[in-house]
Short mmCIF file of C-alpha atoms in Angstrom, two decimals:
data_model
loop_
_atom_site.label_atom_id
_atom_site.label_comp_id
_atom_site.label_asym_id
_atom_site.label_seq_id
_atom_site.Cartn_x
_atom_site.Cartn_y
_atom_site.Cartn_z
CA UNK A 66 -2.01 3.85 14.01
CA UNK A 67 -3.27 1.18 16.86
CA UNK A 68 -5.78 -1.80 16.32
CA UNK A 69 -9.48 -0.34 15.85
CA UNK A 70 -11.94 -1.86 17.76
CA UNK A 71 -14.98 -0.37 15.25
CA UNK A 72 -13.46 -1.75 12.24
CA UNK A 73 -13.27 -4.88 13.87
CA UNK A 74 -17.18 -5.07 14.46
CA UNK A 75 -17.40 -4.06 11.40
CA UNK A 76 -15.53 -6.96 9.97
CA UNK A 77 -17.13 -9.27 12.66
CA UNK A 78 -20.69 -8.57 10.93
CA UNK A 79 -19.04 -9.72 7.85
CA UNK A 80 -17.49 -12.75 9.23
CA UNK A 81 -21.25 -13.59 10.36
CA UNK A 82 -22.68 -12.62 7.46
CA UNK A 83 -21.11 -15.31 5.21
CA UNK A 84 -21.54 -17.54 8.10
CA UNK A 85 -17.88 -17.70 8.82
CA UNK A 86 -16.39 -19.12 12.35
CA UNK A 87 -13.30 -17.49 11.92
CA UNK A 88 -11.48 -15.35 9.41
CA UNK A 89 -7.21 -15.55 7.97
CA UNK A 90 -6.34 -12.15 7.48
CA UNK A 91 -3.02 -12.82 5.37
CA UNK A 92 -2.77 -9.38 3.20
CA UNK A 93 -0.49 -6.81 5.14
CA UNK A 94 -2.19 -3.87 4.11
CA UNK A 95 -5.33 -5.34 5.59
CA UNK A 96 -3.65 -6.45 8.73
CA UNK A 97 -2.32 -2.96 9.54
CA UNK A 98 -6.04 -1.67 8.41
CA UNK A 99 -7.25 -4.06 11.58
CA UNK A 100 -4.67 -3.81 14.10
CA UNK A 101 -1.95 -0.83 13.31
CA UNK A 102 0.57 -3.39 13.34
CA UNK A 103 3.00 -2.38 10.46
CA UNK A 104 5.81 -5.27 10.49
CA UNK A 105 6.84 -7.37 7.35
CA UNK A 106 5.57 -10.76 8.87
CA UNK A 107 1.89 -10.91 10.54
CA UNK A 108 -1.28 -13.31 9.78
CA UNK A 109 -4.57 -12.35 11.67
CA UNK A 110 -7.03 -14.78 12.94
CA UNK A 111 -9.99 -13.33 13.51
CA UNK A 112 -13.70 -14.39 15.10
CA UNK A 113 -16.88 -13.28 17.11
CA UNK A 114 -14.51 -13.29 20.53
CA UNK A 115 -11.14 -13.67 19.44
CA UNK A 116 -8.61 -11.48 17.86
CA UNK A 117 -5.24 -13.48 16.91
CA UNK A 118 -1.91 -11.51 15.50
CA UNK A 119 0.48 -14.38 14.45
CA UNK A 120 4.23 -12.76 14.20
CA UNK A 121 7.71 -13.51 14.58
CA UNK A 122 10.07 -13.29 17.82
CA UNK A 123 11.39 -9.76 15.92
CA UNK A 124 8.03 -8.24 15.98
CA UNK A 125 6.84 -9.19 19.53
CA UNK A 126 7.59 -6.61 21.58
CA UNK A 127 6.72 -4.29 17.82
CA UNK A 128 3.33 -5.94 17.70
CA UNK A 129 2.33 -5.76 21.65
CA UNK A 130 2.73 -1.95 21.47
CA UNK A 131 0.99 -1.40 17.49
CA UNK A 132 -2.13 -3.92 17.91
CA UNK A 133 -2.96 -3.69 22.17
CA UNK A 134 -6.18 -5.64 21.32
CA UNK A 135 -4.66 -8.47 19.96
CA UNK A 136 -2.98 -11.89 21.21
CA UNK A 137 0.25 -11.48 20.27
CA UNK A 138 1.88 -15.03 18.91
CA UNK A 139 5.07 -16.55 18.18
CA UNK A 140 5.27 -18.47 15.32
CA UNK A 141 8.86 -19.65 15.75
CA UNK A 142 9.81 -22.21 12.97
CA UNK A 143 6.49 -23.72 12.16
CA UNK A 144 3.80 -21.09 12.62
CA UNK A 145 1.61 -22.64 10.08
CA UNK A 146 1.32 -25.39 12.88
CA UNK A 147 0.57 -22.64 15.23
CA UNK A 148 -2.30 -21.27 13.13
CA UNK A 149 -3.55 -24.61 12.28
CA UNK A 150 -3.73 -25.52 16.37
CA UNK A 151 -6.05 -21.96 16.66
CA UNK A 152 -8.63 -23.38 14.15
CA UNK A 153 -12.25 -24.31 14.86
CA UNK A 154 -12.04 -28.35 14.40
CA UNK A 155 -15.25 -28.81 12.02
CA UNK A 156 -15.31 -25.06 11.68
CA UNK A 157 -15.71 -22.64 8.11
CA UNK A 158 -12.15 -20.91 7.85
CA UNK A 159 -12.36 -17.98 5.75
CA UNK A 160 -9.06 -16.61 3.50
CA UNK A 161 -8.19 -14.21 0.94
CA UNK A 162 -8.13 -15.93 -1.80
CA UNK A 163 -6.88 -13.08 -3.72
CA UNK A 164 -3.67 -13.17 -1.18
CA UNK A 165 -2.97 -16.53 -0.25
CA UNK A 166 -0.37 -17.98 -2.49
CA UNK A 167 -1.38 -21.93 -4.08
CA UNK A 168 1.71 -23.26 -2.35
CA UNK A 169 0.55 -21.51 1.23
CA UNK A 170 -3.17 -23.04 0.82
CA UNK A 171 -1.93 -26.20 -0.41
CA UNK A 172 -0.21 -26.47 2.57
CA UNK A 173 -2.27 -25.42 4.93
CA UNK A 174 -5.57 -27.78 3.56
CA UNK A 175 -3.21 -31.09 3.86
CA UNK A 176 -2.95 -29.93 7.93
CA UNK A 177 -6.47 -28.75 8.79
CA UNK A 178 -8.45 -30.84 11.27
CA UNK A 179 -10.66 -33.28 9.60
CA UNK A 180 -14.07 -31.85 8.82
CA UNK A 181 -12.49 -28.22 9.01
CA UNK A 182 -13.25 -26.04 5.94
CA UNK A 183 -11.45 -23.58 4.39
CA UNK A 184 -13.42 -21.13 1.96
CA UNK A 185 -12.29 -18.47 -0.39
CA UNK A 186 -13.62 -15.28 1.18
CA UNK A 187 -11.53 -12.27 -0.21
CA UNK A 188 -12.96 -8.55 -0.65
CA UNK A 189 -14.09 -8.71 2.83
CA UNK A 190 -11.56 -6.26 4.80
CA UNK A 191 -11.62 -4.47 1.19
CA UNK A 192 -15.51 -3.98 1.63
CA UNK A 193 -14.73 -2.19 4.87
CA UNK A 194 -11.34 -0.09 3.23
CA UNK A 195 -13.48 1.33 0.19
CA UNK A 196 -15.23 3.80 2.81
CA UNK A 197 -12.74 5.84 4.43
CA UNK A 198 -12.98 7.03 7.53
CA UNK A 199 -11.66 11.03 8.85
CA UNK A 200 -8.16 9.57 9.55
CA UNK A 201 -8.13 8.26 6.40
CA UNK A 202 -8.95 10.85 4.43
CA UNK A 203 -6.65 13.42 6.36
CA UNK A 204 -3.31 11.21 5.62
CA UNK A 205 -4.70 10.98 1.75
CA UNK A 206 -4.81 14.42 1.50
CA UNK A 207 -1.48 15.24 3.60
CA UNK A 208 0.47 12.46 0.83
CA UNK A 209 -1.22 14.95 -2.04
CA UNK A 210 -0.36 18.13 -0.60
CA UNK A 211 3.59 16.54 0.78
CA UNK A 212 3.63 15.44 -2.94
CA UNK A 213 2.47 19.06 -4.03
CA UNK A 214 4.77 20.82 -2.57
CA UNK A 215 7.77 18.71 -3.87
CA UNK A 216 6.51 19.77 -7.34
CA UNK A 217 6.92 23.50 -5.99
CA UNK A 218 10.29 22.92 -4.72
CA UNK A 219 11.33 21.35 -8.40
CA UNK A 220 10.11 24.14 -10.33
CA UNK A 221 11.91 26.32 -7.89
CA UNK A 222 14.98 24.84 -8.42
CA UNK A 223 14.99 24.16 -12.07
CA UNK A 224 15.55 21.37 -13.87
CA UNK A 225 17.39 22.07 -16.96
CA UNK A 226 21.21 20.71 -16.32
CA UNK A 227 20.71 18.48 -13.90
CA UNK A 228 20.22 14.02 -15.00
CA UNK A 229 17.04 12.41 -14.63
CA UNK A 230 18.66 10.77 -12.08
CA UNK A 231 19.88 13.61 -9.90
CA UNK A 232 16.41 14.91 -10.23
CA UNK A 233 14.60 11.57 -8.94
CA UNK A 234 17.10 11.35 -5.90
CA UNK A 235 16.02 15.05 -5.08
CA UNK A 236 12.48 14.29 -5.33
CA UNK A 237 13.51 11.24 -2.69
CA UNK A 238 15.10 13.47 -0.41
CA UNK A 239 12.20 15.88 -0.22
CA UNK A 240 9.96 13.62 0.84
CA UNK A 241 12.12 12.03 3.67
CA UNK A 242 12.57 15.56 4.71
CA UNK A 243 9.35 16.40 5.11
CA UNK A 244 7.73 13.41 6.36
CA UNK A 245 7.19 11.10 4.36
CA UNK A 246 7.72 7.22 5.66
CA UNK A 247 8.49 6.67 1.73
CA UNK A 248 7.27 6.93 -1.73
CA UNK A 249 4.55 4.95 -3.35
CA UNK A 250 6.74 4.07 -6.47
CA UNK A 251 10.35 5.25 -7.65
CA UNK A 252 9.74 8.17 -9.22
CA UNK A 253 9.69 9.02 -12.85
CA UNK A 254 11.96 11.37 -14.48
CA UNK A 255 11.64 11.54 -18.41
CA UNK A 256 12.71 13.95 -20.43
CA UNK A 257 11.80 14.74 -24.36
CA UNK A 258 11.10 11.64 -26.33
CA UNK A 259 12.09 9.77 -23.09
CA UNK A 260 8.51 10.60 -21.62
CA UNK A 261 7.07 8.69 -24.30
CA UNK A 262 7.62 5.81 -22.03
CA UNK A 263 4.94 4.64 -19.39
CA UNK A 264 6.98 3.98 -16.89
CA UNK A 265 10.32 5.46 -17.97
CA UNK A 266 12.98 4.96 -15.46
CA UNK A 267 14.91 7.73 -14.73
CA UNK A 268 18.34 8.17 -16.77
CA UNK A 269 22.07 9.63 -16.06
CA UNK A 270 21.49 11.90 -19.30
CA UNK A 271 21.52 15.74 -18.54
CA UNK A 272 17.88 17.76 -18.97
CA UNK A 273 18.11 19.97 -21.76
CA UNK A 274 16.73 23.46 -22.05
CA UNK A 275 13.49 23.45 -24.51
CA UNK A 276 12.26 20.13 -23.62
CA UNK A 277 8.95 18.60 -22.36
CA UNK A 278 10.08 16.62 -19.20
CA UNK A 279 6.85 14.26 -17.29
CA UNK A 280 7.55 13.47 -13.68
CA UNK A 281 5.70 11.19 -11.99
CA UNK A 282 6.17 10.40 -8.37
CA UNK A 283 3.92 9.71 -4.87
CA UNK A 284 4.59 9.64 -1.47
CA UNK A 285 3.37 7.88 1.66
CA UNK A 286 1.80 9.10 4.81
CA UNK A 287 0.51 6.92 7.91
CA UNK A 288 0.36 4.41 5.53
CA UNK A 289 -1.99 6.19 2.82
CA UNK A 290 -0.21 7.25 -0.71
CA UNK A 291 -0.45 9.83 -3.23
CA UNK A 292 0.30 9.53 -7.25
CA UNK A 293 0.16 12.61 -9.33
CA UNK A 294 1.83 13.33 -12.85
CA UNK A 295 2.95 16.68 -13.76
CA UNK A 296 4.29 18.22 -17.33
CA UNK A 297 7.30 20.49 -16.80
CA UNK A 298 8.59 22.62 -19.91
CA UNK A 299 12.45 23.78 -19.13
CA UNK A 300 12.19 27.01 -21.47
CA UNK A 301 10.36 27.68 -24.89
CA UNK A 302 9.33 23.96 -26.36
CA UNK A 303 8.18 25.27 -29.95
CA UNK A 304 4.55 25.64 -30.97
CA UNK A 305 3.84 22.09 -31.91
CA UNK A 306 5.02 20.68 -28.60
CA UNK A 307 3.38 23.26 -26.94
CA UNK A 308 -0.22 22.72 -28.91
CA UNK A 309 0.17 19.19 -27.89
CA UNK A 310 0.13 19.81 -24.43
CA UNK A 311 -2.43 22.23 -24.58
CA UNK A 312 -4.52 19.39 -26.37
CA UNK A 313 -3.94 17.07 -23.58
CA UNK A 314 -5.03 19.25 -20.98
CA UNK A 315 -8.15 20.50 -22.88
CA UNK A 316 -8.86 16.61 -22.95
CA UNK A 317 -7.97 16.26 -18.87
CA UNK A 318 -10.50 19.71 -17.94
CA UNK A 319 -12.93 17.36 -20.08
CA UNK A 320 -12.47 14.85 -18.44
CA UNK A 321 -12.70 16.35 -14.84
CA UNK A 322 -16.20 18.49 -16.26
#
């Protein structure tokens, strides 16, 4: 993924709209929605004829090939001074307020030019993000079918005998394996009364045969992740267990209807 000059104009009508002279893009799954750049350290500063990605010296060279339409800054030790120098003196600053720690905008108010104002302005980029575009939906739908098809492979292989643990490190692998740049959560691996559990994390205690066992897990792709829960019996669970599940899933078809 590369900057998008579209979803820039986009977010430039925005930035107009609220009668903005420039925008801080702080959040970096909005930053990598704007300009591809996918590094652990980037602030965007964004306006009607400037597009600003503020980095450090290990994502330079990172940044100049991710995010071509962007000016590509150092920040070196004090790159709150460097954003503060790239502010419109008297100007309206826009940030995520929804981002933007206290400490960060405490910070960054005590070194603003005089008569420079910074205004909450957060759901903007997410205004743009809740309409997806082709792209978007394609890598949604390849994280649902990568995550699919792990599911396959596990009821292939089984999973009485083997720990919750083995299990969740297999459903890891998989994914590396077939393309995955990671998962959207460690997976969960919860067998019998274990499932009862939310979010149960997964346990060195061996599967047994007979038992209800939820796995939960998701998987990322270009960015984009996938989250599905499935129900796995290992062998005959008994009539009540099974009448409970078969309640459940009347409830889900219900639901979907």
């Amino acid at each position: 993924m590369t900057s998008n000059p579209p979803r820039l104009a986009r977010l430039r009508a925005l930035i107009a709209e609220r009668e903005l002279d420039q925008l801080i893009v702080s959040n970096l799954v909005n930053v990598r929605y704007l300009s591809g750049f996918t590094g652990t350290n980037a602030t965007l500063l964004i306006a009607a004829d400037e597009a600003v990605l503020l980095t450090d010296f290990r994502y330079t060279t990172q940044a100049a090939e991710q995010a071509p339409g962007f000016e590509i800054l150092d920040g070196g030790p004090k790159p709150r001074e460097l954003l503060v120098s790239r502010l419109v003196a008297l100007g309206k600053i826009g940030f995520d307020d929804a981002d933007m720690r206290v400490q960060s905008h405490t910070a960054l108010v005590k070194e603003l030019p005089e008569g420079t104002e910074l205004t909450p302005a957060a759901g903007l980029v997410e205004r743009l993000r809740a309409v997806k575009e082709t792209g978007e939906i394609d890598a949604i739908a390849a994280a649902a079918a990568l995550a699919d098809s792990i599911y396959e492979t596990l009821a292939e292989d089984g999973l009485a005998g083997r720990t919750e643990s083995e299990v969740a490190w297999r459903i890891e692998t998989l994914a590396r394996e077939r393309g995955a740049s990671g998962l959207s959560f460690p997976p969960i691996v919860a067998a019998g009364a274990h499932g009862a559990l939310p979010h149960a994390e997964p346990r060195d205690e061996p599967i047994d045969k007979g038992q209800l066992v939820v796995l939960d897990l998701g998987v990322v792709v270009d960015g984009y992740c996938s989250d599905a829960t499935r129900t796995f019996a290992t062998g005959d669970i008994g009539d009540e267990a099974r009448a409970v599940y078969e309640l459940v899933l009347a409830a889900q078809l219900a639901g979907l209807d």
